[in-house]
Tab-separated table of C-alpha atoms and ligand atoms in Angstrom:
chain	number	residue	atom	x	y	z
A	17	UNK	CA	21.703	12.847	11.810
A	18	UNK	CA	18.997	10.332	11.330
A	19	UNK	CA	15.450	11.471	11.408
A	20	UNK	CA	14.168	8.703	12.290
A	21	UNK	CA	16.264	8.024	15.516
A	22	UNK	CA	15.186	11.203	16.867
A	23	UNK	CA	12.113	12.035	15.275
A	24	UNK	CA	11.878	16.016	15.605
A	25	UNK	CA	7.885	16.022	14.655
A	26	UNK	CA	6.477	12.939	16.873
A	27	UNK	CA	5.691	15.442	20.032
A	28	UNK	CA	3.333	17.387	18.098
A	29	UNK	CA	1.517	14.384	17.882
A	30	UNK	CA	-0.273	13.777	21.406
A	31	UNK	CA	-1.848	10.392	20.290
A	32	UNK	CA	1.743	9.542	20.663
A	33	UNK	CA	2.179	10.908	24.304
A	34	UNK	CA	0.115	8.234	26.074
A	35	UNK	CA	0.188	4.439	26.760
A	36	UNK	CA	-2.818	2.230	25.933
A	37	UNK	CA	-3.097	-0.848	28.024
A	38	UNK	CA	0.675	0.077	29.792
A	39	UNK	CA	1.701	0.029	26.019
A	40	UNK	CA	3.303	3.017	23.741
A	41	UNK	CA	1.247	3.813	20.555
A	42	UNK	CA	2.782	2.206	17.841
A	43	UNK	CA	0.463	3.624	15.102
A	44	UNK	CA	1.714	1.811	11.559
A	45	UNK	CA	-1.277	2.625	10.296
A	46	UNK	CA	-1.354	6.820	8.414
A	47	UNK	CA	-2.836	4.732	5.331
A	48	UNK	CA	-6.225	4.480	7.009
A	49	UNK	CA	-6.063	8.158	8.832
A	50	UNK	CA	-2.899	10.402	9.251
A	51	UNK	CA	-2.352	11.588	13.307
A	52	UNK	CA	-3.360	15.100	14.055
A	53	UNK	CA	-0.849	17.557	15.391
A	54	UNK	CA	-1.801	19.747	18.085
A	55	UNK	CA	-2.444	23.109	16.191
A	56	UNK	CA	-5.468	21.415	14.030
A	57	UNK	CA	-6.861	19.815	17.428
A	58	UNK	CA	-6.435	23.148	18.885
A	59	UNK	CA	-8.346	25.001	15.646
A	60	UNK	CA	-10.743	22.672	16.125
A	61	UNK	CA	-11.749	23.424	19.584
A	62	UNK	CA	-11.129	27.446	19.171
A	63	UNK	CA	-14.230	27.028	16.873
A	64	UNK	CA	-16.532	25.544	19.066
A	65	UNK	CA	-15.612	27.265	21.928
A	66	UNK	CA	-14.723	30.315	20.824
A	67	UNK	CA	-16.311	31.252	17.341
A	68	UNK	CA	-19.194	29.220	16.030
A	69	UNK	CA	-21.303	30.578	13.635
A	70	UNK	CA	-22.494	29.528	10.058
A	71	UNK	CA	-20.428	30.935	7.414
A	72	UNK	CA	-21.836	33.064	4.114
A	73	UNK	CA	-24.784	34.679	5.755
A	74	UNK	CA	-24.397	36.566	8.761
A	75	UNK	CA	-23.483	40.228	8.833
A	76	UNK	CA	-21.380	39.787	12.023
A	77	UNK	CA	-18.146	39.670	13.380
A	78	UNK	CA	-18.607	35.994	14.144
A	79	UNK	CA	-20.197	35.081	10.803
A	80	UNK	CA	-17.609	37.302	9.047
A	81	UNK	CA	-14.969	35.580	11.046
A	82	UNK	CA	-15.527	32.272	10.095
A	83	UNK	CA	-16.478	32.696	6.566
A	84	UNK	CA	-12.765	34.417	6.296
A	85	UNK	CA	-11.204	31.394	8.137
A	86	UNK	CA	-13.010	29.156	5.880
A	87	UNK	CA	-12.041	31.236	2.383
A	88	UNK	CA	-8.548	31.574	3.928
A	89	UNK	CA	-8.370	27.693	3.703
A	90	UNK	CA	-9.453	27.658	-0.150
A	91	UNK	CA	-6.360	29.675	-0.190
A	92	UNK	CA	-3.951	27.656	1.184
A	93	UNK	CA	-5.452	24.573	-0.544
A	94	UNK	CA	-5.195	26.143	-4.049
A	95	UNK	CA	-1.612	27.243	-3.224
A	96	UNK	CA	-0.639	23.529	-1.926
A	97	UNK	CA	-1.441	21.908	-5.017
A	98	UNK	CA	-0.644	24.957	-7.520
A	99	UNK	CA	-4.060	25.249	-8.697
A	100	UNK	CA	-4.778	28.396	-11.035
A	101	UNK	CA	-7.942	29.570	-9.417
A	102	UNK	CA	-9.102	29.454	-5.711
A	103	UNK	CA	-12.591	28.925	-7.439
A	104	UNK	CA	-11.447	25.528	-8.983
A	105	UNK	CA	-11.366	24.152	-5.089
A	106	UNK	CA	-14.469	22.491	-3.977
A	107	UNK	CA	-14.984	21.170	-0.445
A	108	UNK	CA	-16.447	17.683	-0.171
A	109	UNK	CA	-16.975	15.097	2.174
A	110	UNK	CA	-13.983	13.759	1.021
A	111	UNK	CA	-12.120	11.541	-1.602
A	112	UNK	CA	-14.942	9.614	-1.622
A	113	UNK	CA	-17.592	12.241	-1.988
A	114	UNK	CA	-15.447	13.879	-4.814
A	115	UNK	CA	-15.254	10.852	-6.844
A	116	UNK	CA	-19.384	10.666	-6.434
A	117	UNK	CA	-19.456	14.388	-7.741
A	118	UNK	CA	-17.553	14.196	-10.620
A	119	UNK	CA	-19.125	10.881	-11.358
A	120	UNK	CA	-22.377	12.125	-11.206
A	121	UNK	CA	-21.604	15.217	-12.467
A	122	UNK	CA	-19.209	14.990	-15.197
A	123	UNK	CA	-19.412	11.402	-16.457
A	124	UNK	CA	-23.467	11.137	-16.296
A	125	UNK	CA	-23.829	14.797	-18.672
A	126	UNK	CA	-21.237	14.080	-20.664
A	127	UNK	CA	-20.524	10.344	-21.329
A	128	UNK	CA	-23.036	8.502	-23.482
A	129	UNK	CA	-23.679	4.797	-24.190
A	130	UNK	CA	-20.722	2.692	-25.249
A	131	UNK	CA	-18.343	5.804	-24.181
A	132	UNK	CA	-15.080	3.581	-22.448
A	133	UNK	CA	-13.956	4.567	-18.533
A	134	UNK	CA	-10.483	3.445	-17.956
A	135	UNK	CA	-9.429	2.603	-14.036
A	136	UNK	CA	-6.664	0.096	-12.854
A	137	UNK	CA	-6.223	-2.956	-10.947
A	138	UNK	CA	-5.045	-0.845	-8.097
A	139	UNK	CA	-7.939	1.281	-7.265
A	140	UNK	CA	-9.542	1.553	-4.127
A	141	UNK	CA	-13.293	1.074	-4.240
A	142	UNK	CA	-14.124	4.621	-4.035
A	143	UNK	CA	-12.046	5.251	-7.000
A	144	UNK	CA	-14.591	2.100	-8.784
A	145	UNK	CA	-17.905	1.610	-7.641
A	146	UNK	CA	-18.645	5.571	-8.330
A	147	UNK	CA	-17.814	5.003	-12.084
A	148	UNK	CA	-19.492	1.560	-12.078
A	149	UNK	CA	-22.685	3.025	-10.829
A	150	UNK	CA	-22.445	6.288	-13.346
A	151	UNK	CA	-21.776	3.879	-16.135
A	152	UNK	CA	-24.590	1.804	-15.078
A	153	UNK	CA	-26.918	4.796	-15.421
A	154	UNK	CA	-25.217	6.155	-19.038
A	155	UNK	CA	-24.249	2.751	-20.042
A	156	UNK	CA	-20.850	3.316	-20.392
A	157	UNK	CA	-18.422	0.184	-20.319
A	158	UNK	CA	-15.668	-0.018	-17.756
A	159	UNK	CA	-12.360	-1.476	-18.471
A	160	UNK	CA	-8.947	-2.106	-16.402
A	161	UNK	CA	-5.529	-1.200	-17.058
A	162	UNK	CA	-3.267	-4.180	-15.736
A	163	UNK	CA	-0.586	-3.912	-13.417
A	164	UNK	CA	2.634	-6.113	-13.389
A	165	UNK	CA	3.994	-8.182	-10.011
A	166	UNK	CA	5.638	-5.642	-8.440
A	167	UNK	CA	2.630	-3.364	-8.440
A	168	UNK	CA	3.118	-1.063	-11.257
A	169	UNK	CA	0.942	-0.266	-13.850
A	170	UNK	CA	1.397	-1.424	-17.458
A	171	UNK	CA	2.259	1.435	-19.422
A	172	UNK	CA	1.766	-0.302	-22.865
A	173	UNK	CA	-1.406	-1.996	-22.162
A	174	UNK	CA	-2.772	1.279	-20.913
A	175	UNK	CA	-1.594	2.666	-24.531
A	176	UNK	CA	-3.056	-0.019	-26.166
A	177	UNK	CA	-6.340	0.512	-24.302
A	178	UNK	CA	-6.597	4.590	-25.266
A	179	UNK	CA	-5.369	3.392	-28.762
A	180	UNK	CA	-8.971	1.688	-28.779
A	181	UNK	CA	-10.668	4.907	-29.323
A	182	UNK	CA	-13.683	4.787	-27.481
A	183	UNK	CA	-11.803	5.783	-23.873
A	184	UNK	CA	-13.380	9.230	-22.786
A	185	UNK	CA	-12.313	9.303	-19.292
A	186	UNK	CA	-9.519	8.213	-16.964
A	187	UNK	CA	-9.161	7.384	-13.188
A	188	UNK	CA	-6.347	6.266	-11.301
A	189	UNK	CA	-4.712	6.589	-7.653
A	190	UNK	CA	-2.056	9.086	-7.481
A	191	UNK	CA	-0.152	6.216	-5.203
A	192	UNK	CA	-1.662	3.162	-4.099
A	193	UNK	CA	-2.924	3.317	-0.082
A	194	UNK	CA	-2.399	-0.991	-0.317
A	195	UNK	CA	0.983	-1.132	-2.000
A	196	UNK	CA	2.836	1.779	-2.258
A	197	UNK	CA	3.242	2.270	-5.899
A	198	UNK	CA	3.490	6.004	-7.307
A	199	UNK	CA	1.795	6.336	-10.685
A	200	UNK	CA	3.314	8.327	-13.618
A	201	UNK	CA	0.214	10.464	-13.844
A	202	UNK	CA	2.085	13.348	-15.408
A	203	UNK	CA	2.725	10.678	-18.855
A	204	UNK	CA	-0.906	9.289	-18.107
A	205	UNK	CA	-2.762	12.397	-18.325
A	206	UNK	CA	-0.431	13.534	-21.493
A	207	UNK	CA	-1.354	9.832	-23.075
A	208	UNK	CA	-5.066	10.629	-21.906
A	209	UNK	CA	-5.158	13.961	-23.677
A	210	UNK	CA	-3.401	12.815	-26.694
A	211	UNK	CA	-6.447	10.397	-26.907
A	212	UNK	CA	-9.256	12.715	-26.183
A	213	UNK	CA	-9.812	11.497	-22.889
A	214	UNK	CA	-9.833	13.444	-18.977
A	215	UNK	CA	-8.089	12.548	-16.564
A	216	UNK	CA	-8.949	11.912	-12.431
A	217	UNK	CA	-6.745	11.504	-9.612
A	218	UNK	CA	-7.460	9.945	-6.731
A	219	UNK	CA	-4.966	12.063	-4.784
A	220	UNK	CA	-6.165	10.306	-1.304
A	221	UNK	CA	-2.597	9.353	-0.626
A	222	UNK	CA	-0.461	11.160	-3.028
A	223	UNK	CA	-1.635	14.491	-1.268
A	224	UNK	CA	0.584	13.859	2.188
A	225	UNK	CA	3.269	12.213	0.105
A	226	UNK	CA	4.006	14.050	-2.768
A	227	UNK	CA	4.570	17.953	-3.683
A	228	UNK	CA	1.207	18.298	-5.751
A	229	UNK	CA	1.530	20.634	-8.892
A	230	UNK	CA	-2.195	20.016	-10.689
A	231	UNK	CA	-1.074	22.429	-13.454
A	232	UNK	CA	2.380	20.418	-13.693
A	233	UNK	CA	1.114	16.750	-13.942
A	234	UNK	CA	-1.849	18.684	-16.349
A	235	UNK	CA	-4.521	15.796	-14.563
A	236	UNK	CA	-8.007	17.682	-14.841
A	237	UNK	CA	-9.395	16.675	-11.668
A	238	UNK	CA	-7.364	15.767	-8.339
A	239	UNK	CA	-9.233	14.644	-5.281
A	240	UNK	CA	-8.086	14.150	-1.440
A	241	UNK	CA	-9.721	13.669	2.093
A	242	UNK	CA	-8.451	16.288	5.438
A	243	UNK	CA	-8.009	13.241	7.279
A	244	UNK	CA	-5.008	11.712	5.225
A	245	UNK	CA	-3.185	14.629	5.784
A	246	UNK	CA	-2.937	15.429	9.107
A	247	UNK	CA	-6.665	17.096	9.064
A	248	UNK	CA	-9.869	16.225	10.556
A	249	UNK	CA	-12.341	13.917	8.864
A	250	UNK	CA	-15.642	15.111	7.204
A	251	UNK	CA	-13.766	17.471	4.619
A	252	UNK	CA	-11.960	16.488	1.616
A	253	UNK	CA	-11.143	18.731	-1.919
A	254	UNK	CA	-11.831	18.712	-5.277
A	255	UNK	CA	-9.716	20.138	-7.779
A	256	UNK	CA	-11.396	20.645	-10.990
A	257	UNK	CA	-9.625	22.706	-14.128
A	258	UNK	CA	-12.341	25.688	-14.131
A	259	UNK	CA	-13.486	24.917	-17.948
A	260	UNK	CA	-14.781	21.840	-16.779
A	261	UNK	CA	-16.244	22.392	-13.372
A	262	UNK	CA	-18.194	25.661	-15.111
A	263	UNK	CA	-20.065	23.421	-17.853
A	264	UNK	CA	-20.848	20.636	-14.972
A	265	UNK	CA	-24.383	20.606	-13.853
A	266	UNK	CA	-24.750	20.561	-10.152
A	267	UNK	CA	-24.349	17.630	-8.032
A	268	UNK	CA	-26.294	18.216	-5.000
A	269	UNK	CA	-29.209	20.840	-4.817
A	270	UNK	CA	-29.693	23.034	-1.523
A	271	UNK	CA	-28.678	26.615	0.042
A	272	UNK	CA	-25.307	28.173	-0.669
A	273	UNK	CA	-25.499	26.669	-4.284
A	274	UNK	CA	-28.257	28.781	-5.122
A	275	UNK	CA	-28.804	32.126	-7.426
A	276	UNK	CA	-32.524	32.792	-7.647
A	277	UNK	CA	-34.848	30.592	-6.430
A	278	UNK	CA	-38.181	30.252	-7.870
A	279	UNK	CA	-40.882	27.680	-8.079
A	280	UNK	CA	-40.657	27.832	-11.775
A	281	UNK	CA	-36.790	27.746	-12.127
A	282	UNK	CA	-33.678	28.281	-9.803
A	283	UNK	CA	-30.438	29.150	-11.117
A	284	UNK	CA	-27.214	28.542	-9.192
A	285	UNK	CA	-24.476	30.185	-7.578
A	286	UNK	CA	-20.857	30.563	-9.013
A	287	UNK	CA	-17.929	28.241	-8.679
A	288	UNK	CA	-17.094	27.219	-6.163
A	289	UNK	CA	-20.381	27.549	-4.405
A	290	UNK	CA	-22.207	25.878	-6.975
A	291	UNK	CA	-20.728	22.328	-6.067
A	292	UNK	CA	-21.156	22.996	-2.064
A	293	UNK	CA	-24.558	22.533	-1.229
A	294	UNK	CA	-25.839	23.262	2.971
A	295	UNK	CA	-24.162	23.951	5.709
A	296	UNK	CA	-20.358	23.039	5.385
A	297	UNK	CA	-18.411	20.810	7.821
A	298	UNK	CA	-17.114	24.522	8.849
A	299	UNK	CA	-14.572	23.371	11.965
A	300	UNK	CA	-13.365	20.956	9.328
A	301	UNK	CA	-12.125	23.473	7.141
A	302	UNK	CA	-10.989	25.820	8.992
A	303	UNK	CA	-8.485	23.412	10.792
A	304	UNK	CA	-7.647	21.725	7.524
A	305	UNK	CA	-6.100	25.418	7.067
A	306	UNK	CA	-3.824	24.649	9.666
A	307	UNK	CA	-2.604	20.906	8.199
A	308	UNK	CA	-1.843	22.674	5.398
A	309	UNK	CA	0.306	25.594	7.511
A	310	UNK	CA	1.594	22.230	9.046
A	311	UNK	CA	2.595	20.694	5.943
A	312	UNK	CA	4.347	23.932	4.656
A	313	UNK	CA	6.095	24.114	7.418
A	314	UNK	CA	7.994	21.148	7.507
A	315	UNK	CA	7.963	20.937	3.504
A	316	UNK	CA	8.362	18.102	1.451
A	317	UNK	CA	11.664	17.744	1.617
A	318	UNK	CA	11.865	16.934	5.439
A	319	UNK	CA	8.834	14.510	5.058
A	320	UNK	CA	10.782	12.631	1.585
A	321	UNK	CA	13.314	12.342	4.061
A	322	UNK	CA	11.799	10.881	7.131
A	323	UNK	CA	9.802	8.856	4.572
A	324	UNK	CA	12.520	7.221	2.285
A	325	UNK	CA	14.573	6.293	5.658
A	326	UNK	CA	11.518	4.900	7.399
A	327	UNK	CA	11.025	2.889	4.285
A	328	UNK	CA	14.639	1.621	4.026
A	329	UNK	CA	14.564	0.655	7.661
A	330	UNK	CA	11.810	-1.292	8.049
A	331	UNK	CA	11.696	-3.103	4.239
A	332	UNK	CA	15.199	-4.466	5.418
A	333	UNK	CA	14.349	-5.188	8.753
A	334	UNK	CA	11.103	-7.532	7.543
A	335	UNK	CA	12.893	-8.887	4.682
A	336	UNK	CA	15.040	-10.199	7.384
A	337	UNK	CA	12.390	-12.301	9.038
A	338	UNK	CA	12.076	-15.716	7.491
A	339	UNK	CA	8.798	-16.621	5.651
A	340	UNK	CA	7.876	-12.986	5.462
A	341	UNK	CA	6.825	-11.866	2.049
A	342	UNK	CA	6.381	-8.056	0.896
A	343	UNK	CA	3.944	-7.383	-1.498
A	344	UNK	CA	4.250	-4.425	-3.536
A	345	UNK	CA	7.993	-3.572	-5.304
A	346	UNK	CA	7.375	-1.199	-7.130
A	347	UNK	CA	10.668	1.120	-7.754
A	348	UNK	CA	8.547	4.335	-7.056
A	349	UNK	CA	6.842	3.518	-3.939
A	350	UNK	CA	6.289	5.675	-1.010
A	351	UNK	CA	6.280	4.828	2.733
A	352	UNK	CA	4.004	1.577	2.959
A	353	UNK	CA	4.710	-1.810	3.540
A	354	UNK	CA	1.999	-4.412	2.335
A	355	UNK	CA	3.099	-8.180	3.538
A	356	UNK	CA	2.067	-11.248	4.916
A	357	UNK	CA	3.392	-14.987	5.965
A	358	UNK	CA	3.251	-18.057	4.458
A	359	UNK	CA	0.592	-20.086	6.160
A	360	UNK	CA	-0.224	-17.286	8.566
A	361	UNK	CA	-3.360	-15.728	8.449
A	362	UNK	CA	-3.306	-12.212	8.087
A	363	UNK	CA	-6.156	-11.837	10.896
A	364	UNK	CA	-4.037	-13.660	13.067
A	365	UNK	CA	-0.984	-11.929	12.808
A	366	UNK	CA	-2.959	-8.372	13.429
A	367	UNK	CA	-4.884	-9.834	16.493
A	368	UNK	CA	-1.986	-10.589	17.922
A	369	UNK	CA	0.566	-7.622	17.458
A	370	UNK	CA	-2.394	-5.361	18.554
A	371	UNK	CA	-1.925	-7.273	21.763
A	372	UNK	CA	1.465	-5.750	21.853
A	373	UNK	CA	0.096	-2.433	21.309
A	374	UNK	CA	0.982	-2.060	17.472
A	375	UNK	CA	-2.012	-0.968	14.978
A	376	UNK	CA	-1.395	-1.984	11.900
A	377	UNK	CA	-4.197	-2.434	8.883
A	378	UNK	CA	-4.917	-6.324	7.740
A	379	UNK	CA	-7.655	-7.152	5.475
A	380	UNK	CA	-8.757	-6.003	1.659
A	381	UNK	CA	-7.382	-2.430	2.542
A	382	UNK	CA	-10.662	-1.502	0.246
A	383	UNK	CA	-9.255	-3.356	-3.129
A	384	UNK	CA	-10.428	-6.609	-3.653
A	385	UNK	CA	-9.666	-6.592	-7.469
A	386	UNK	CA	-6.001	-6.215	-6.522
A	387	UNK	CA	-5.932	-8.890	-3.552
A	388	UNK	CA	-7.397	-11.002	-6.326
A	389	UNK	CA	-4.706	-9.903	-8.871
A	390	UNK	CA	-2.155	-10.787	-5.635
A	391	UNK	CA	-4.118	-14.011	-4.994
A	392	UNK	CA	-4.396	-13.320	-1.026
A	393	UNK	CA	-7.279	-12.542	0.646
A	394	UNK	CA	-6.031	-10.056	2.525
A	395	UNK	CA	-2.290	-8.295	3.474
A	396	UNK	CA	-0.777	-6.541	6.391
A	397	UNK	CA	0.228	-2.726	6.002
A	398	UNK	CA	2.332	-0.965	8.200
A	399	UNK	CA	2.169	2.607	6.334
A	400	UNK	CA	4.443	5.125	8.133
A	401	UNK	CA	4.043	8.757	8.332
A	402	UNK	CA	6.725	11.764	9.370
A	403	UNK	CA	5.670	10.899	13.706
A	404	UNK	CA	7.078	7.403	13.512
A	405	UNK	CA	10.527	6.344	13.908
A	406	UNK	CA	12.886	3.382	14.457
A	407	UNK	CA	12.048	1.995	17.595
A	408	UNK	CA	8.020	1.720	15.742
A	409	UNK	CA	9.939	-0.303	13.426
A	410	UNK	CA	11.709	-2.418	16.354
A	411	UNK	CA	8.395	-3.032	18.187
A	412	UNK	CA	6.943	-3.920	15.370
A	413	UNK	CA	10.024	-6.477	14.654
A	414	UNK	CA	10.287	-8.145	17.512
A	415	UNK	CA	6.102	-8.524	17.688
A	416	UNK	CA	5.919	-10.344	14.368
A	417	UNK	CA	9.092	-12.541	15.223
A	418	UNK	CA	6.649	-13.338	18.269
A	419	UNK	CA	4.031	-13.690	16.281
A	420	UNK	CA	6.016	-16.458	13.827
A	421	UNK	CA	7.366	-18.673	16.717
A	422	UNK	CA	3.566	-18.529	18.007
A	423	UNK	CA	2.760	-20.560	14.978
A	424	UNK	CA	5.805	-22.496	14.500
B	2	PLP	C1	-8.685	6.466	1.747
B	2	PLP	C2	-8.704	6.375	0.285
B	2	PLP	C3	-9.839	6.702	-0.452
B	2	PLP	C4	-11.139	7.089	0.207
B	2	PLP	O1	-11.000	8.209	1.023
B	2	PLP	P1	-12.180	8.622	2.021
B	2	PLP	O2	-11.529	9.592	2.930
B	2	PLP	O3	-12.612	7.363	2.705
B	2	PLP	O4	-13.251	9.216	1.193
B	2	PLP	C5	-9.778	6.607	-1.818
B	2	PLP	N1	-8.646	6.252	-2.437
B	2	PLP	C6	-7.524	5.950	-1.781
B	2	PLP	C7	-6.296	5.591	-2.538
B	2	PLP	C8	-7.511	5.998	-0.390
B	2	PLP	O5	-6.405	5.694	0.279
């Protein structure tokens, strides 16, 4: 039976249920933000209606409620990604955030002045500017591992690179959000240890994707954002091996991170309380708990499956437009589609597909270096997620053959 004819998950999805402008959703675009299904929406709202409180302070029921909740989700978190410890799961902001924490953390205490950070040409900008401005402050030097046409990065050169001597720290994307391409982190982080260095995964994409074993790829930190994977926004993870995040200084200074407090000298809570300073984003975390019930529940293998036919589908069906061009070939990709037209502006061809009611993503998709490395200002990226299925696809066919004769 194909999945993707008669897609079992897409009700869950209410997004889906409506028309906009007298137009199905055809939403291409899980890169930028994953749909919820309804049991997060629904944790969500049983919070606020039914128990606020603050969590780690009150001797309630409510209080005592949502603190469990909330613990119950470091749970599930650490047993998604087969971390060791619940304690070596920090809630952040986000991908983002957690790349600012272990930048400022980590890098700032323990790098030093001509200390070498290695990152690729396909990193987002949260997985750069971080590092740039931490290596600013330590004067560390920055340096890029290249990538070859099809997207994938260059094993040897990033040998040669740790060869060098000087590399102390990794960071790379688990798989690229503007290509596609999964990275061998399990060899990089060996190749990285071998040389002395840590390694960091931006696991903003790789965590709806891919069955996440931290202790099996051996990477020392792993970060993701809720909203990828079919959670709300405002909460994201960091995974940190517990040697490390114990001899890191804290990031952020408030309550809940605290010991003692004095005047004279304040000493700080234990992992993982030490890294979560205020008031949590509490609603957040509770209902990423249930993406994470969601995601078990349909497992990896049914979302490789959806995923690898979605893929197949729509690669053939674009390659079968004339003039279309797909950027991004890698052999280990996962479900997203970068491409564009000859003499087309990207721009163009989004404006006008959103009139037919299809979102995709044009633009930088937040890596310049790489649309530099591509030569294109900017791509379009349909990225596809277990709630889409053929007729997406079709819609999305028949819009850019519109959009084509439009300029022809
Ligand atoms: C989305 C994304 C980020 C940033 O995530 P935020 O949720 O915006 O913090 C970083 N890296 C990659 C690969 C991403 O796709």
């Amino acid at each position: 039976m194909s999945l993707i004819e008669n897609n079992p998950y897409r009700h869950e999805f209410p997004v889906l249920g409506q028309l906009i402008n007298g137009k199905k959703v055809v939403y291409l675009d899980s890169g930028a933000t994953t749909l919820k299904p309804q049991e997060v929406i629904n944790e969500i709202t049983r919070y606020y209606q039914l128990e606020t409180s603050n969590v780690h302070r009150g001797l309630y029921w409510l209080s005592e409620n949502a603190t469990t909740k909330f613990e119950k989700t470091r749970d599930k978190v650490a047993a998604l990604i087969n971390a060791s410890d619940r304690k070596e799961i920090i809630f952040t902001k986000g991908t983002t955030d957690a790349v600012n924490l272990v930048a400022q953390s980590y890098v700032r205490s323990f790098l030093k002045k001509g200390d070498v950070i290695l990152l690729s040409q396909l990193e987002h900008h949260s997985n750069i500017v971080p590092w740039q401005l931490a290596a600013e402050q330590i004067g560390a030097t920055i340096k890029v591992i290249p990538i070859n046409e099809a997207g994938e990065i260059l094993l040897t050169e990033y040998k040669n690179l740790l060869a060098l001597g000087d590399v102390k720290f990794v960071s790379v994307n688990h798989i690229s959000n503007a290509l596609g391409t999964i990275n061998p982190i399990r060899e990089m982080a060996q190749l990285a240890h071998a040389h002395g260095a840590l390694i960091f995964v931006d696991g903003a994409q790789g965590i709806a994707h891919e069955k996440v074993n931290v202790q099996n790829l051996d990477c020392d930190f792993y970060a993701f954002s809720g909203h990828k994977m079919f959670g709300p926004t405002g909460v994201g993870v960091l995974y940190g091996k517990m040697d490390l995040l114990n001899k890191m200084p804290p990031y952020q200074g408030g309550g809940d991170m605290i010991d003692v407090v004095t005047f004279e000298k304040t000493t700080y809570n234990d992992l993982p309380h030490k890294f979560e300073a205020g008031t949590p984003a509490i609603a957040e975390v509770i209902a990423l708990g249930s993406a994470v019930d969601f995601i078990n529940r349909i497992g990896f293998e049914n979302i490789h499956k959806i995923e690898t036919e979605l893929l197949e589908y729509a690669t053939n069906k674009l390659l079968s437009i004339p003039g279309l061009r797909i950027y991004g070939t890698a052999k280990n990709k996962t479900s997203v589609i970068s491409f564009g037209f000859d003499g087309i502006h990207p721009h163009d061809i989004a404006t006008l597909i959103d009139k037919e009611g299809i979102s995709i993503r044009t633009g930088h998709h937040c890596a310049q270096p790489l649309m530099k490395f591509l030569n294109v200002p900017a791509t379009c990226r349909a990225s596809l997620s277990i709630y889409n299925n053929k007729e997406d696809i079709d819609l999305l066919y028949k819009a850019l053959i519109k959009v084509k004769s439009f300029f022809e």
